[in-house]
Coordinates of C-alpha atoms and ligand atoms in Angstrom, one line a residue:
M2 CA 24.4 -10.4 8.5
N3 CA 25.1 -6.8 8.0
N4 CA 22.0 -4.3 8.7
I5 CA 19.9 -3.2 5.7
R6 CA 20.8 0.7 4.8
I7 CA 17.5 2.3 4.4
I8 CA 16.5 5.9 2.2
L9 CA 13.2 6.9 3.2
A10 CA 11.3 8.9 1.2
G11 CA 8.4 11.2 2.8
P12 CA 10.0 11.4 6.6
R13 CA 7.6 14.3 7.9
G14 CA 4.2 12.5 6.7
K15 CA 2.2 10.6 8.6
M16 CA 3.2 7.2 7.5
G17 CA 6.7 8.4 7.2
Q18 CA 7.1 9.4 10.9
E19 CA 5.8 5.9 12.1
A20 CA 8.6 4.6 9.7
L21 CA 11.3 6.7 11.3
K22 CA 10.2 5.1 14.9
M23 CA 9.9 1.7 13.4
I24 CA 13.3 1.8 11.9
V25 CA 14.7 3.0 15.1
E26 CA 13.3 0.2 16.8
T27 CA 14.6 -2.4 14.5
P28 CA 18.0 -3.3 15.5
H29 CA 18.9 -4.7 11.6
F30 CA 17.6 -1.5 9.9
D31 CA 20.0 1.5 9.5
L32 CA 18.3 4.8 8.1
V33 CA 21.0 6.5 5.7
A34 CA 19.3 9.0 4.5
A35 CA 15.9 10.5 3.8
V36 CA 14.3 12.6 0.5
D37 CA 12.0 15.4 1.6
S38 CA 9.8 17.8 -0.8
K39 CA 12.1 20.6 1.8
N40 CA 14.8 20.5 4.2
D41 CA 17.9 19.6 1.8
G42 CA 20.7 19.5 3.6
L43 CA 19.5 19.2 7.4
Q44 CA 19.5 16.0 9.5
V45 CA 16.7 13.6 9.8
K46 CA 16.6 14.5 13.6
D47 CA 15.6 18.1 12.9
L48 CA 12.9 17.3 11.4
S49 CA 9.5 18.0 13.6
G50 CA 8.5 14.6 14.8
A51 CA 11.6 12.7 14.0
P52 CA 13.8 10.6 16.5
Q53 CA 16.8 12.6 18.0
S54 CA 18.8 9.5 17.6
M55 CA 19.0 9.8 13.6
E56 CA 21.7 11.3 12.2
A57 CA 21.0 11.1 8.5
P58 CA 21.3 13.1 5.9
V59 CA 17.9 14.8 4.2
Y60 CA 18.2 15.7 0.4
D61 CA 14.9 17.0 -1.2
D62 CA 15.7 15.3 -4.6
M63 CA 16.4 11.2 -5.2
E64 CA 18.7 11.4 -7.5
N65 CA 21.3 13.3 -5.6
C66 CA 20.5 11.1 -2.9
L67 CA 21.4 8.1 -4.9
A68 CA 24.2 9.3 -6.3
A69 CA 25.6 10.3 -3.3
V70 CA 24.5 7.7 -0.2
K71 CA 25.1 3.8 -0.6
A72 CA 21.8 2.1 0.5
D73 CA 20.5 -1.3 0.3
V74 CA 16.8 -0.4 0.1
V75 CA 14.5 2.8 -1.1
V76 CA 11.2 3.3 1.4
D77 CA 8.5 5.4 -0.2
L78 CA 5.8 7.0 1.4
T79 CA 5.3 9.8 -0.5
R80 CA 2.5 10.4 -3.1
P81 CA 1.6 8.4 -6.2
D82 CA 3.2 10.7 -8.8
I83 CA 6.3 10.7 -7.0
G84 CA 6.5 6.8 -5.7
K85 CA 6.3 6.0 -9.2
K86 CA 9.2 8.5 -10.0
H87 CA 11.1 7.3 -7.1
L88 CA 10.7 3.5 -8.0
E89 CA 11.8 4.1 -11.6
L90 CA 14.7 6.3 -10.2
A91 CA 15.7 3.5 -7.5
L92 CA 15.5 0.7 -10.1
N93 CA 17.5 2.7 -12.6
H94 CA 20.2 2.7 -9.7
G95 CA 20.1 -0.9 -9.2
L96 CA 18.5 -0.5 -5.9
R97 CA 16.1 -2.7 -4.2
T98 CA 12.7 -0.5 -3.4
V99 CA 9.4 -0.6 -1.4
I100 CA 6.7 1.6 -2.6
G101 CA 3.6 2.1 -0.3
T102 CA 2.0 4.7 -3.0
T103 CA -0.7 3.7 -5.0
G104 CA -2.1 4.6 -8.5
F105 CA -0.1 2.1 -10.7
S106 CA -1.7 0.9 -14.1
N107 CA -1.2 -2.1 -15.6
E108 CA 1.1 -0.4 -18.0
D109 CA 3.7 1.0 -15.6
L110 CA 3.2 -2.5 -13.6
E111 CA 4.4 -4.1 -17.1
R112 CA 7.2 -1.3 -17.7
L113 CA 8.2 -1.5 -14.0
T114 CA 8.3 -5.4 -13.8
A115 CA 10.2 -5.4 -17.2
L116 CA 13.0 -2.8 -15.4
A117 CA 13.4 -4.5 -12.3
E118 CA 14.5 -7.6 -14.4
E119 CA 16.9 -5.7 -16.5
K120 CA 18.2 -4.3 -13.8
Q121 CA 18.5 -7.7 -11.8
T122 CA 16.8 -5.8 -8.8
G123 CA 13.7 -6.7 -6.5
A124 CA 11.0 -4.3 -5.5
I125 CA 7.6 -4.2 -3.8
I126 CA 4.5 -2.1 -4.5
A127 CA 2.1 -2.7 -1.5
P128 CA -1.1 -0.9 -2.0
N129 CA -2.1 -2.4 1.7
F130 CA 1.0 -2.7 4.4
A131 CA -1.6 -4.0 6.9
I132 CA -1.1 -7.8 7.7
G133 CA -4.9 -8.3 9.2
A134 CA -6.0 -6.4 5.7
I135 CA -4.0 -8.6 3.6
L136 CA -6.0 -11.7 5.5
M137 CA -9.2 -9.8 5.4
M138 CA -8.9 -10.1 1.4
K139 CA -7.5 -13.8 1.5
F140 CA -10.4 -14.9 3.6
S141 CA -13.0 -13.6 1.4
Q142 CA -11.6 -14.9 -1.7
M143 CA -12.0 -18.0 0.4
A144 CA -15.9 -17.2 1.4
A145 CA -16.6 -16.2 -2.0
K146 CA -16.5 -19.5 -3.4
Y147 CA -19.3 -20.5 -1.2
L148 CA -21.0 -17.4 -0.8
P149 CA -21.2 -15.6 -4.5
D150 CA -23.2 -12.6 -3.2
I151 CA -21.2 -10.1 -2.0
E152 CA -21.0 -6.6 -1.2
I153 CA -17.8 -4.5 0.0
I154 CA -17.7 -1.2 2.3
E155 CA -14.7 0.9 2.8
K156 CA -14.3 3.7 5.1
H157 CA -11.7 5.8 5.0
H158 CA -10.3 9.5 6.2
D159 CA -12.1 12.6 4.4
Q160 CA -8.6 13.2 3.0
K161 CA -8.7 10.4 0.9
L162 CA -8.0 11.0 -2.8
D163 CA -9.3 7.8 -4.9
A164 CA -12.6 5.7 -4.5
P165 CA -13.0 3.0 -4.1
S166 CA -10.0 2.3 -2.3
G167 CA -6.6 0.0 -3.6
T168 CA -7.7 -2.6 -1.1
A169 CA -11.5 -2.3 -2.0
L170 CA -10.3 -3.2 -5.8
K171 CA -8.0 -5.5 -5.2
T172 CA -10.6 -7.6 -2.7
A173 CA -12.9 -7.3 -5.6
Q174 CA -10.2 -8.4 -8.2
L175 CA -9.3 -11.5 -6.1
I176 CA -12.9 -12.7 -5.6
T177 CA -13.6 -12.5 -9.3
E178 CA -10.9 -15.2 -9.7
V179 CA -12.6 -17.4 -8.0
R180 CA -16.3 -16.6 -8.7
D181 CA -18.3 -16.4 -12.1
E182 CA -19.9 -12.8 -12.6
K183 CA -23.2 -12.8 -11.0
K184 CA -25.9 -9.9 -11.0
Q185 CA -26.6 -9.5 -7.4
G186 CA -30.3 -8.1 -6.2
H187 CA -33.7 -8.1 -7.6
P188 CA -33.4 -8.6 -11.0
D189 CA -35.5 -5.1 -11.5
E190 CA -33.8 -3.1 -8.8
K191 CA -33.8 0.5 -10.0
E192 CA -31.9 3.3 -8.0
D193 CA -33.9 6.1 -7.2
L194 CA -31.3 8.5 -6.5
K195 CA -27.9 7.8 -8.5
G196 CA -24.9 5.7 -6.8
A197 CA -27.3 4.1 -4.4
R198 CA -26.2 0.6 -4.9
G199 CA -22.4 1.7 -5.1
A200 CA -20.1 1.1 -7.3
E201 CA -19.8 -2.6 -9.3
L202 CA -17.4 -4.9 -10.4
E203 CA -18.7 -8.0 -12.3
G204 CA -21.7 -7.9 -9.9
I205 CA -20.1 -7.3 -6.6
R206 CA -21.0 -3.9 -5.0
I207 CA -18.6 -1.4 -3.7
H208 CA -19.3 1.5 -1.2
S209 CA -17.1 3.9 -0.2
V210 CA -17.6 6.2 3.0
R211 CA -15.1 9.2 3.5
L212 CA -15.5 11.2 6.6
P213 CA -13.0 12.6 9.2
G214 CA -11.9 10.5 12.2
L215 CA -11.9 7.5 10.3
V216 CA -8.5 5.7 9.4
A217 CA -8.9 2.5 7.0
H218 CA -11.9 0.2 7.5
Q219 CA -13.2 -2.6 5.1
E220 CA -16.1 -5.2 5.3
V221 CA -16.9 -7.6 3.1
I222 CA -20.3 -8.8 3.7
F223 CA -21.4 -12.7 2.2
G224 CA -25.2 -13.2 1.9
G225 CA -26.5 -16.7 1.9
E226 CA -29.8 -18.5 2.6
G227 CA -30.5 -17.6 6.1
Q228 CA -27.1 -16.6 7.2
V229 CA -24.8 -13.5 6.5
L230 CA -21.0 -13.6 7.1
T231 CA -18.9 -10.5 7.7
I232 CA -15.4 -10.3 7.3
R233 CA -14.3 -6.8 8.5
H234 CA -10.6 -5.0 9.2
D235 CA -10.0 -2.0 10.9
S236 CA -6.7 -0.2 10.8
M237 CA -7.0 2.3 14.0
N238 CA -3.8 4.0 13.2
R239 CA -0.7 4.1 11.1
A240 CA 1.3 2.0 13.3
S241 CA -0.8 -0.6 12.2
F242 CA 1.0 -0.2 8.5
M243 CA 4.5 -0.5 10.5
P244 CA 4.7 -4.4 10.6
G245 CA 4.0 -4.9 7.0
V246 CA 6.7 -2.2 6.1
R247 CA 9.0 -4.1 7.9
L248 CA 8.6 -7.6 6.6
A249 CA 8.3 -6.0 2.6
V250 CA 11.9 -4.5 3.6
E251 CA 13.1 -7.8 4.7
S252 CA 11.9 -9.6 2.0
V253 CA 12.7 -7.1 -1.1
M254 CA 16.5 -8.0 0.0
N255 CA 16.0 -11.8 -1.6
I256 CA 13.4 -11.3 -4.3
E257 CA 14.2 -10.2 -8.0
G258 CA 11.8 -8.5 -10.0
L259 CA 8.5 -6.7 -9.0
V260 CA 6.0 -7.8 -6.5
Y261 CA 2.7 -6.1 -6.5
G262 CA 0.9 -7.0 -3.0
L263 CA 2.2 -8.0 0.2
E264 CA -0.1 -10.8 -0.7
N265 CA 2.3 -12.5 -2.6
I266 CA 5.1 -12.4 0.2
M267 CA 3.2 -13.7 2.9
E268 CA 3.2 -17.4 3.4
Ligands
LIG18 P1 1.3 12.5 4.0 O1 1.0 12.8 5.6 O2 0.5 13.5 3.5 O3 2.6 12.4 3.7 C1 3.3 12.7 2.4 C2 4.5 12.9 2.6 O4 5.3 12.9 1.3 C3 4.5 14.7 2.8 O5 5.7 15.2 4.0 C4 5.1 15.2 1.5 O6 5.9 16.7 1.7 C5 6.0 14.2 1.3 N1 6.4 13.9 -0.4 C6 5.8 15.1 -1.1 N2 6.3 15.2 -2.2 C7 7.8 14.7 -1.9 C8 8.9 14.6 -2.9 N3 8.8 15.1 -4.1 N4 9.9 13.8 -2.1 C9 9.6 13.5 -0.8 N5 8.8 13.7 0.2 C10 7.8 14.3 -0.8 O7 0.4 11.3 3.7 P2 0.3 10.0 4.4 O8 -1.1 9.4 5.2 O9 1.9 9.5 5.2 O10 0.7 8.8 3.5 C11 1.7 8.8 2.5 C12 1.5 8.0 1.5 O11 1.1 6.4 1.9 C13 -0.1 8.3 0.5 O12 0.4 8.4 -1.1 C14 -1.0 7.1 0.9 O13 -2.1 6.6 0.2 C15 0.1 6.0 1.1 N6 -0.5 5.0 2.1 C16 -0.1 3.8 2.0 C17 -0.7 2.9 3.0 C18 -0.2 1.2 2.7 O14 -0.7 0.3 3.5 N7 0.3 1.3 1.5 C19 -1.5 3.0 4.1 C20 -1.4 4.9 4.3 C21 -1.1 5.2 3.9 P3 5.0 17.6 1.5 O15 3.8 17.8 2.9 O16 5.9 18.9 1.7 O17 4.4 17.8 0.3

């Protein structure tokens, strides 16, 4: 089998730097180019924090890169608006794509699904690459059938722009597939301070904590008669996401159409 040729967008970012290390450590992956917001014309090894063995050109524009470089997969670890743009460009070039950014609306997903089908290529959008977090979501869906009173507490670093996190929202959405809408807490409860009971999705309460020092953490708490079950996942650093990025790159080589969520490619 030939090595998988990768274009990485966002190589100087915190996720991008981890991805460069992961690519170097994966014998069947080759980095063939990187797309950075600057540094056009440099080599990847010239970027700060990049492995010195990486002899691949840097482009500051995805279109120029796709026109010049032969690749199998584009991996995007940039920003939500840029990830969306890069996915569309890559699909239009018939290139397989793995996207780690969030912020895709249902309309975006419908449009991009149609594009992937038209171009007969594959794409994976993974709002969470941490395999443990995917298992947390699956276990939570399982538990919700038996313990339908649920509160989610997600905690992230204070540079995160969106709240609740995509993972918390996805967890709640997965739970709503197996649990009827339910009003939780006392029927007459009221908030003396607005927001004290958190956000709500079909009765499930979601609380978002933002503090420096945190990375990405979530607890799903289930209450029942005389018992409490807590399912918790912690990402301690961005290396925790790399097995999921590797799995997505390998899997996208064998799929057609758009897959949203790593849980859909995990057995
Ligand atoms: P980061 O450190 O801010 O890195 C983002 C990088 O993207 C920066 O180097 C930035 O360069 C670059 N960039 C911006 N616009 C670009 C463009 N047009 N072309 C190429 N590169 C561009 O953020 P991070 O923590 O690594 O996270 C990166 C993304 O992954 C975020 O969207 C984050 O939400 C997401 N994320 C996903 C997961 C997951 O499991 N799916 C986990 C963690 C993070 P400049 O600094 O020059 O703008």
